GROMACS .gro file of C-alpha atoms in nm:
model
  363
    1MET     CA    1   0.220   1.023   3.443
    2GLY     CA    2   0.459   1.143   3.716
    3THR     CA    3   0.806   1.295   3.640
    4GLY     CA    4   0.996   1.037   3.830
    5LYS     CA    5   0.819   0.744   3.677
    6ARG     CA    6   0.848   0.866   3.313
    7GLY     CA    7   1.218   0.933   3.369
    8LEU     CA    8   1.278   0.577   3.459
    9LEU     CA    9   1.060   0.475   3.176
   10ALA     CA   10   1.258   0.692   2.946
   11ALA     CA   11   1.608   0.549   3.095
   12ALA     CA   12   1.485   0.187   3.039
   13VAL     CA   13   1.418   0.265   2.666
   14THR     CA   14   1.761   0.427   2.656
   15VAL     CA   15   1.924   0.130   2.785
   16VAL     CA   16   1.719  -0.095   2.504
   17CYS     CA   17   1.872   0.148   2.228
   18ALA     CA   18   2.223   0.129   2.387
   19VAL     CA   19   2.221  -0.279   2.375
   20THR     CA   20   2.024  -0.342   2.071
   21VAL     CA   21   2.136  -0.289   1.718
   22LEU     CA   22   1.866  -0.014   1.566
   23GLY     CA   23   1.790  -0.012   1.193
   24ALA     CA   24   1.555   0.151   0.957
   25PRO     CA   25   1.557   0.103   0.569
   26GLY     CA   26   1.794   0.332   0.420
   27THR     CA   27   1.978   0.402   0.720
   28ALA     CA   28   1.945   0.082   0.961
   29PHE     CA   29   2.048   0.311   1.225
   30ALA     CA   30   1.957   0.647   1.130
   31SER     CA   31   2.144   0.949   1.281
   32PRO     CA   32   2.037   1.290   1.283
   33SER     CA   33   2.224   1.370   0.958
   34PRO     CA   34   2.032   1.447   0.648
   35THR     CA   35   1.863   1.178   0.455
   36PRO     CA   36   2.125   0.992   0.207
   37SER     CA   37   2.097   1.067  -0.167
   38PRO     CA   38   1.905   0.811  -0.366
   39SER     CA   39   2.175   0.843  -0.629
   40THR     CA   40   2.435   0.697  -0.434
   41SER     CA   41   2.654   0.455  -0.637
   42SER     CA   42   2.687   0.097  -0.556
   43THR     CA   43   3.054   0.053  -0.629
   44THR     CA   44   3.260   0.058  -0.342
   45PRO     CA   45   3.648   0.029  -0.298
   46PRO     CA   46   3.763  -0.273  -0.100
   47LEU     CA   47   3.839  -0.207   0.257
   48PRO     CA   48   4.194  -0.241   0.421
   49SER     CA   49   4.240  -0.559   0.602
   50THR     CA   50   4.203  -0.391   0.941
   51ALA     CA   51   3.935  -0.124   0.928
   52SER     CA   52   3.992   0.189   1.124
   53ASN     CA   53   3.710   0.367   1.305
   54LYS     CA   54   3.697   0.619   1.002
   55ASP     CA   55   3.663   0.321   0.768
   56LEU     CA   56   3.395   0.190   0.985
   57GLU     CA   57   3.216   0.493   0.971
   58THR     CA   58   3.235   0.520   0.588
   59VAL     CA   59   3.078   0.179   0.563
   60ARG     CA   60   2.805   0.249   0.815
   61THR     CA   61   2.721   0.567   0.586
   62LYS     CA   62   2.737   0.369   0.271
   63LEU     CA   63   2.521   0.115   0.413
   64GLU     CA   64   2.268   0.389   0.536
   65ALA     CA   65   2.246   0.508   0.162
   66LEU     CA   66   2.220   0.168   0.018
   67TYR     CA   67   1.929   0.075   0.253
   68HIS     CA   68   1.765   0.396   0.204
   69ASP     CA   69   1.741   0.339  -0.182
   70ALA     CA   70   1.621   0.009  -0.119
   71ALA     CA   71   1.356   0.107   0.115
   72VAL     CA   72   1.257   0.395  -0.139
   73ALA     CA   73   1.231   0.137  -0.393
   74THR     CA   74   1.036  -0.102  -0.188
   75ASP     CA   75   0.766   0.160  -0.147
   76ALA     CA   76   0.762   0.193  -0.519
   77TYR     CA   77   0.741  -0.181  -0.558
   78ASN     CA   78   0.464  -0.212  -0.288
   79ALA     CA   79   0.260   0.063  -0.431
   80ALA     CA   80   0.272  -0.115  -0.752
   81GLU     CA   81   0.149  -0.452  -0.620
   82GLU     CA   82  -0.137  -0.274  -0.437
   83ALA     CA   83  -0.249  -0.088  -0.760
   84ALA     CA   84  -0.203  -0.440  -0.964
   85LYS     CA   85  -0.454  -0.602  -0.714
   86LYS     CA   86  -0.701  -0.331  -0.756
   87GLN     CA   87  -0.668  -0.313  -1.119
   88SER     CA   88  -0.697  -0.724  -1.150
   89ALA     CA   89  -1.013  -0.707  -0.949
   90GLU     CA   90  -1.154  -0.417  -1.137
   91ILE     CA   91  -1.089  -0.608  -1.468
   92VAL     CA   92  -1.277  -0.908  -1.309
   93GLU     CA   93  -1.564  -0.721  -1.241
   94LEU     CA   94  -1.544  -0.549  -1.580
   95ALA     CA   95  -1.556  -0.891  -1.741
   96LYS     CA   96  -1.845  -0.993  -1.530
   97LYS     CA   97  -2.035  -0.692  -1.642
   98ILE     CA   98  -1.938  -0.756  -2.029
   99VAL     CA   99  -2.074  -1.132  -1.985
  100ALA     CA  100  -2.389  -1.010  -1.845
  101GLY     CA  101  -2.436  -0.766  -2.081
  102GLN     CA  102  -2.373  -0.975  -2.382
  103GLU     CA  103  -2.638  -1.217  -2.237
  104LYS     CA  104  -2.885  -0.933  -2.211
  105LEU     CA  105  -2.806  -0.819  -2.556
  106ASP     CA  106  -2.842  -1.147  -2.702
  107ASP     CA  107  -3.185  -1.179  -2.512
  108LEU     CA  108  -3.287  -0.827  -2.667
  109LYS     CA  109  -3.205  -0.962  -3.017
  110ASP     CA  110  -3.406  -1.261  -2.947
  111ARG     CA  111  -3.707  -1.050  -2.873
  112ALA     CA  112  -3.650  -0.814  -3.142
  113GLY     CA  113  -3.632  -1.114  -3.375
  114ALA     CA  114  -3.949  -1.288  -3.239
  115ALA     CA  115  -4.135  -0.954  -3.289
  116ALA     CA  116  -4.027  -0.935  -3.673
  117ARG     CA  117  -4.125  -1.299  -3.734
  118ALA     CA  118  -4.459  -1.213  -3.577
  119GLN     CA  119  -4.509  -0.929  -3.823
  120TYR     CA  120  -4.405  -1.171  -4.095
  121ARG     CA  121  -4.657  -1.421  -4.001
  122THR     CA  122  -4.938  -1.125  -4.025
  123GLY     CA  123  -4.839  -1.074  -4.398
  124GLY     CA  124  -4.580  -0.830  -4.339
  125LEU     CA  125  -4.846  -0.557  -4.283
  126PRO     CA  126  -4.770  -0.307  -3.988
  127ASP     CA  127  -5.048  -0.321  -3.716
  128GLU     CA  128  -5.178   0.034  -3.849
  129ALA     CA  129  -5.253  -0.107  -4.184
  130GLN     CA  130  -5.422  -0.421  -4.048
  131LEU     CA  131  -5.615  -0.185  -3.808
  132MET     CA  132  -5.743   0.017  -4.107
  133LEU     CA  133  -5.907  -0.306  -4.269
  134THR     CA  134  -6.119  -0.426  -3.995
  135ASP     CA  135  -6.506  -0.319  -3.990
  136ASP     CA  136  -6.572  -0.419  -3.632
  137PRO     CA  137  -6.567  -0.110  -3.407
  138SER     CA  138  -6.500  -0.302  -3.106
  139GLU     CA  139  -6.223  -0.483  -3.286
  140PHE     CA  140  -6.090  -0.133  -3.401
  141LEU     CA  141  -6.074  -0.008  -3.034
  142ASP     CA  142  -5.900  -0.332  -2.917
  143GLY     CA  143  -5.672  -0.306  -3.193
  144ALA     CA  144  -5.588   0.055  -3.157
  145GLY     CA  145  -5.475  -0.004  -2.777
  146ARG     CA  146  -5.275  -0.290  -2.902
  147VAL     CA  147  -5.104  -0.066  -3.141
  148LEU     CA  148  -5.013   0.200  -2.911
  149GLN     CA  149  -4.865  -0.069  -2.677
  150GLY     CA  150  -4.679  -0.226  -2.978
  151GLN     CA  151  -4.547   0.091  -3.042
  152ARG     CA  152  -4.435   0.181  -2.681
  153ALA     CA  153  -4.280  -0.168  -2.659
  154THR     CA  154  -4.106  -0.126  -2.984
  155LYS     CA  155  -3.951   0.207  -2.870
  156GLY     CA  156  -3.857   0.065  -2.531
  157LEU     CA  157  -3.680  -0.257  -2.691
  158ILE     CA  158  -3.487  -0.035  -2.948
  159GLY     CA  159  -3.358   0.203  -2.661
  160GLU     CA  160  -3.285  -0.073  -2.430
  161LEU     CA  161  -3.078  -0.242  -2.726
  162SER     CA  162  -2.910   0.093  -2.774
  163ARG     CA  163  -2.805   0.160  -2.426
  164THR     CA  164  -2.682  -0.248  -2.359
  165GLN     CA  165  -2.449  -0.196  -2.660
  166GLN     CA  166  -2.318   0.136  -2.518
  167ASP     CA  167  -2.284   0.005  -2.180
  168LEU     CA  168  -2.085  -0.298  -2.347
  169GLU     CA  169  -1.849  -0.055  -2.545
  170GLN     CA  170  -1.794   0.137  -2.212
  171TYR     CA  171  -1.707  -0.181  -2.046
  172SER     CA  172  -1.446  -0.292  -2.318
  173LYS     CA  173  -1.296   0.046  -2.306
  174ASP     CA  174  -1.266   0.041  -1.916
  175ALA     CA  175  -1.098  -0.284  -1.933
  176SER     CA  176  -0.863  -0.196  -2.189
  177THR     CA  177  -0.765   0.093  -1.978
  178GLN     CA  178  -0.698  -0.124  -1.677
  179TRP     CA  179  -0.502  -0.375  -1.880
  180GLN     CA  180  -0.279  -0.082  -1.996
  181LYS     CA  181  -0.254   0.040  -1.618
  182LEU     CA  182  -0.171  -0.325  -1.538
  183GLU     CA  183   0.089  -0.364  -1.776
  184ALA     CA  184   0.241  -0.024  -1.678
  185GLY     CA  185   0.226  -0.121  -1.314
  186ARG     CA  186   0.395  -0.449  -1.391
  187LYS     CA  187   0.700  -0.269  -1.583
  188THR     CA  188   0.712  -0.030  -1.271
  189LYS     CA  189   0.721  -0.306  -1.013
  190ALA     CA  190   0.985  -0.502  -1.204
  191ALA     CA  191   1.218  -0.178  -1.220
  192ALA     CA  192   1.167  -0.133  -0.831
  193GLN     CA  193   1.242  -0.500  -0.772
  194LYS     CA  194   1.559  -0.487  -0.980
  195LYS     CA  195   1.674  -0.155  -0.773
  196ILE     CA  196   1.592  -0.327  -0.442
  197GLU     CA  197   1.794  -0.640  -0.527
  198LYS     CA  198   2.087  -0.432  -0.667
  199GLN     CA  199   2.121  -0.205  -0.354
  200ILE     CA  200   2.075  -0.479  -0.107
  201ALA     CA  201   2.339  -0.711  -0.307
  202ALA     CA  202   2.578  -0.392  -0.280
  203ALA     CA  203   2.525  -0.371   0.088
  204GLU     CA  204   2.577  -0.737   0.148
  205LYS     CA  205   2.880  -0.721  -0.079
  206LEU     CA  206   3.010  -0.422   0.161
  207GLU     CA  207   2.940  -0.593   0.487
  208SER     CA  208   3.105  -0.935   0.346
  209GLN     CA  209   3.440  -0.755   0.307
  210LEU     CA  210   3.444  -0.695   0.709
  211GLU     CA  211   3.608  -0.951   0.933
  212LYS     CA  212   3.399  -1.097   1.246
  213LYS     CA  213   3.532  -0.813   1.490
  214GLU     CA  214   3.472  -0.543   1.257
  215LYS     CA  215   3.119  -0.636   1.192
  216GLU     CA  216   3.096  -0.622   1.586
  217ARG     CA  217   3.267  -0.287   1.593
  218LEU     CA  218   3.011  -0.180   1.303
  219GLU     CA  219   2.717  -0.290   1.514
  220GLN     CA  220   2.827  -0.102   1.804
  221LEU     CA  221   2.890   0.186   1.597
  222GLU     CA  222   2.536   0.174   1.483
  223ALA     CA  223   2.408   0.127   1.814
  224GLN     CA  224   2.581   0.427   1.947
  225VAL     CA  225   2.462   0.634   1.643
  226ALA     CA  226   2.094   0.551   1.724
  227LEU     CA  227   2.153   0.597   2.098
  228GLU     CA  228   2.282   0.943   2.047
  229ALA     CA  229   1.995   1.040   1.831
  230GLN     CA  230   1.737   0.886   2.085
  231THR     CA  231   1.902   1.059   2.375
  232ALA     CA  232   1.899   1.416   2.187
  233TRP     CA  233   1.527   1.349   2.095
  234LEU     CA  234   1.465   1.269   2.490
  235ASP     CA  235   1.661   1.582   2.615
  236THR     CA  236   1.429   1.797   2.401
  237GLY     CA  237   1.168   1.719   2.686
  238VAL     CA  238   0.901   1.592   2.424
  239LEU     CA  239   0.848   1.268   2.625
  240ASP     CA  240   0.704   1.491   2.911
  241GLU     CA  241   0.435   1.604   2.686
  242ILE     CA  242   0.331   1.253   2.562
  243ASP     CA  243   0.090   1.108   2.806
  244SER     CA  244  -0.204   0.987   2.608
  245ALA     CA  245  -0.346   0.655   2.641
  246ALA     CA  246  -0.408   0.399   2.349
  247SER     CA  247  -0.732   0.359   2.211
  248VAL     CA  248  -0.885   0.000   2.188
  249GLN     CA  249  -0.783  -0.056   1.852
  250GLY     CA  250  -0.434   0.103   1.925
  251LYS     CA  251  -0.394  -0.145   2.192
  252LYS     CA  252  -0.464  -0.440   1.948
  253ALA     CA  253  -0.235  -0.307   1.696
  254VAL     CA  254   0.046  -0.266   1.969
  255GLN     CA  255  -0.031  -0.634   2.064
  256PHE     CA  256  -0.002  -0.766   1.708
  257ALA     CA  257   0.314  -0.574   1.630
  258THR     CA  258   0.485  -0.686   2.004
  259ALA     CA  259   0.418  -1.063   1.886
  260GLN     CA  260   0.608  -1.002   1.573
  261ILE     CA  261   0.932  -0.934   1.743
  262GLY     CA  262   1.224  -1.131   1.633
  263LYS     CA  263   1.064  -1.197   1.283
  264PRO     CA  264   1.287  -1.105   0.983
  265TYR     CA  265   1.274  -0.802   0.751
  266VAL     CA  266   1.174  -0.918   0.389
  267TRP     CA  267   1.116  -0.652   0.145
  268GLY     CA  268   0.774  -0.649   0.019
  269ALA     CA  269   0.652  -0.912   0.297
  270GLU     CA  270   0.336  -0.856   0.489
  271GLY     CA  271   0.355  -1.151   0.732
  272PRO     CA  272   0.303  -1.398   0.895
  273ASP     CA  273   0.659  -1.497   0.900
  274SER     CA  274   0.832  -1.185   0.791
  275PHE     CA  275   0.756  -0.836   0.734
  276ASP     CA  276   0.908  -0.488   0.570
  277CYS     CA  277   0.810  -0.189   0.785
  278SER     CA  278   0.492  -0.082   0.622
  279GLY     CA  279   0.392  -0.461   0.591
  280LEU     CA  280   0.422  -0.461   0.973
  281THR     CA  281   0.235  -0.157   1.031
  282SER     CA  282  -0.060  -0.230   0.804
  283GLU     CA  283  -0.110  -0.582   0.936
  284ALA     CA  284  -0.104  -0.446   1.271
  285TRP     CA  285  -0.386  -0.202   1.215
  286ARG     CA  286  -0.579  -0.483   0.996
  287SER     CA  287  -0.555  -0.695   1.310
  288ALA     CA  288  -0.721  -0.410   1.508
  289GLY     CA  289  -0.998  -0.400   1.218
  290GLN     CA  290  -0.874  -0.093   1.048
  291VAL     CA  291  -0.762  -0.113   0.674
  292ILE     CA  292  -0.481   0.138   0.614
  293PRO     CA  293  -0.249   0.220   0.302
  294ARG     CA  294   0.015  -0.044   0.236
  295THR     CA  295   0.315   0.197   0.189
  296SER     CA  296   0.471   0.437   0.438
  297GLN     CA  297   0.431   0.691   0.200
  298GLU     CA  298   0.056   0.666   0.136
  299GLN     CA  299   0.028   0.607   0.522
  300TRP     CA  300   0.187   0.965   0.539
  301LYS     CA  301  -0.054   1.101   0.268
  302GLN     CA  302  -0.361   0.956   0.358
  303LEU     CA  303  -0.398   0.920   0.749
  304PRO     CA  304  -0.471   1.212   0.945
  305HIS     CA  305  -0.148   1.381   1.102
  306ILE     CA  306  -0.095   1.412   1.487
  307ALA     CA  307   0.150   1.647   1.666
  308VAL     CA  308   0.430   1.442   1.819
  309GLU     CA  309   0.345   1.561   2.152
  310ASP     CA  310  -0.010   1.431   2.130
  311MET     CA  311   0.076   1.082   1.998
  312ARG     CA  312  -0.062   0.778   2.167
  313PRO     CA  313   0.060   0.388   2.168
  314GLY     CA  314  -0.083   0.257   1.818
  315ASP     CA  315  -0.013   0.574   1.611
  316LEU     CA  316   0.253   0.557   1.322
  317ILE     CA  317   0.571   0.745   1.317
  318ILE     CA  318   0.688   0.828   0.967
  319TYR     CA  319   1.062   0.889   0.916
  320PHE     CA  320   1.279   1.084   0.666
  321ASP     CA  321   1.181   1.349   0.432
  322ASP     CA  322   1.067   1.115   0.188
  323ALA     CA  323   0.854   0.912   0.422
  324SER     CA  324   1.045   0.614   0.320
  325HIS     CA  325   1.017   0.425   0.694
  326VAL     CA  326   0.730   0.372   0.938
  327ALA     CA  327   0.713   0.252   1.278
  328LEU     CA  328   0.417   0.158   1.548
  329TYR     CA  329   0.455   0.382   1.851
  330VAL     CA  330   0.422   0.169   2.167
  331GLY     CA  331   0.462   0.420   2.433
  332ASP     CA  332   0.728   0.570   2.661
  333GLY     CA  333   0.937   0.692   2.378
  334ALA     CA  334   0.967   0.343   2.214
  335ILE     CA  335   0.867   0.212   1.877
  336ILE     CA  336   0.840  -0.148   1.707
  337HIS     CA  337   0.950  -0.154   1.365
  338ALA     CA  338   1.082  -0.376   1.084
  339PRO     CA  339   1.430  -0.207   1.035
  340ARG     CA  340   1.580  -0.333   0.694
  341PRO     CA  341   1.713  -0.636   0.517
  342GLY     CA  342   1.944  -0.827   0.763
  343ARG     CA  343   1.756  -0.720   1.080
  344THR     CA  344   1.457  -0.844   1.259
  345VAL     CA  345   1.127  -0.697   1.399
  346THR     CA  346   1.262  -0.528   1.693
  347LEU     CA  347   1.188  -0.243   1.993
  348ALA     CA  348   1.384   0.066   1.931
  349GLY     CA  349   1.398   0.437   2.044
  350ALA     CA  350   1.133   0.658   1.867
  351GLY     CA  351   1.381   0.932   1.823
  352SER     CA  352   1.664   0.706   1.682
  353MET     CA  353   1.570   0.826   1.326
  354PRO     CA  354   1.480   1.165   1.199
  355ILE     CA  355   1.093   1.197   1.263
  356LEU     CA  356   0.893   1.353   0.956
  357GLY     CA  357   0.558   1.332   1.146
  358VAL     CA  358   0.301   1.121   1.333
  359VAL     CA  359  -0.019   0.972   1.189
  360ARG     CA  360  -0.322   0.810   1.355
  361PRO     CA  361  -0.507   0.540   1.156
  362ASP     CA  362  -0.835   0.562   1.411
  363ALA     CA  363  -0.859   0.917   1.430
   0.00000   0.00000   0.00000
């Protein structure tokens, strides 16, 4: 793509950043500053009746930290939810195996019982003893063959009974292990949910202290911080190096994400009416026929890493040192993402938050 055209596109994205309130979990409008500490207290002193620019910057920083904590907890919640789904499915499969194994064991016991009853009907003598009592040579030979077959069948039956019992014991142990994991996961999910709700409630309380005009000024400040970060990123010349075309699946993922613009952010949501950040990216790629991990942290861990200058539309940009946010790159320096509570799925500058790296679902 020519430098002139690219410059126009970059300028267009910059304009979008300037007029759009950008957000991300943990820092709805990330600045180039370090990732806020997860240990930030939710206790905030009341604001003065008329907040100064310094006061608003304090609010912005505080909100940044609260939403970052909520984003980290959301990733933990989503991870526990995914694990619970897998463990529940495993328990169902083990239950089916236990039922089938018990039916098989009952059948084997019936066969063993039938063999015992047959022996009883012949006087309780083993086949070898009955064979020694016959005087007919042909009957003796036929009987010898039957004895050998009977011995093999008995050994096979006993062996199968033993293996089936061992299988049932192992299935029961596995089911118990999965139940324990499921219970632990429930506790993890409950703790994460509690933290999410606490951080969001603290953020909402903090914002509720602002007057209407102060909220407008806060939005302008947030947008300004995002614009400055995006401009600094573009000034590195990185966009001049990015000119890869989207793959077929990447185009489908971008189309899906574009169609979701305007839908609200809801933590833990995977659509169709609302999304969180990784819910949007995972569903976008699911619509393209590619199943990827549910959380931003697992997307960063499991998907192939790509150099920023090599990224193409459809790739996922992972943000912050703890991989607590993810967005879908759509080309020309722009992303589509689900920012944080109180915001909607939106177009933003790819450099408006600190980039950890890029991953490619269809590498």
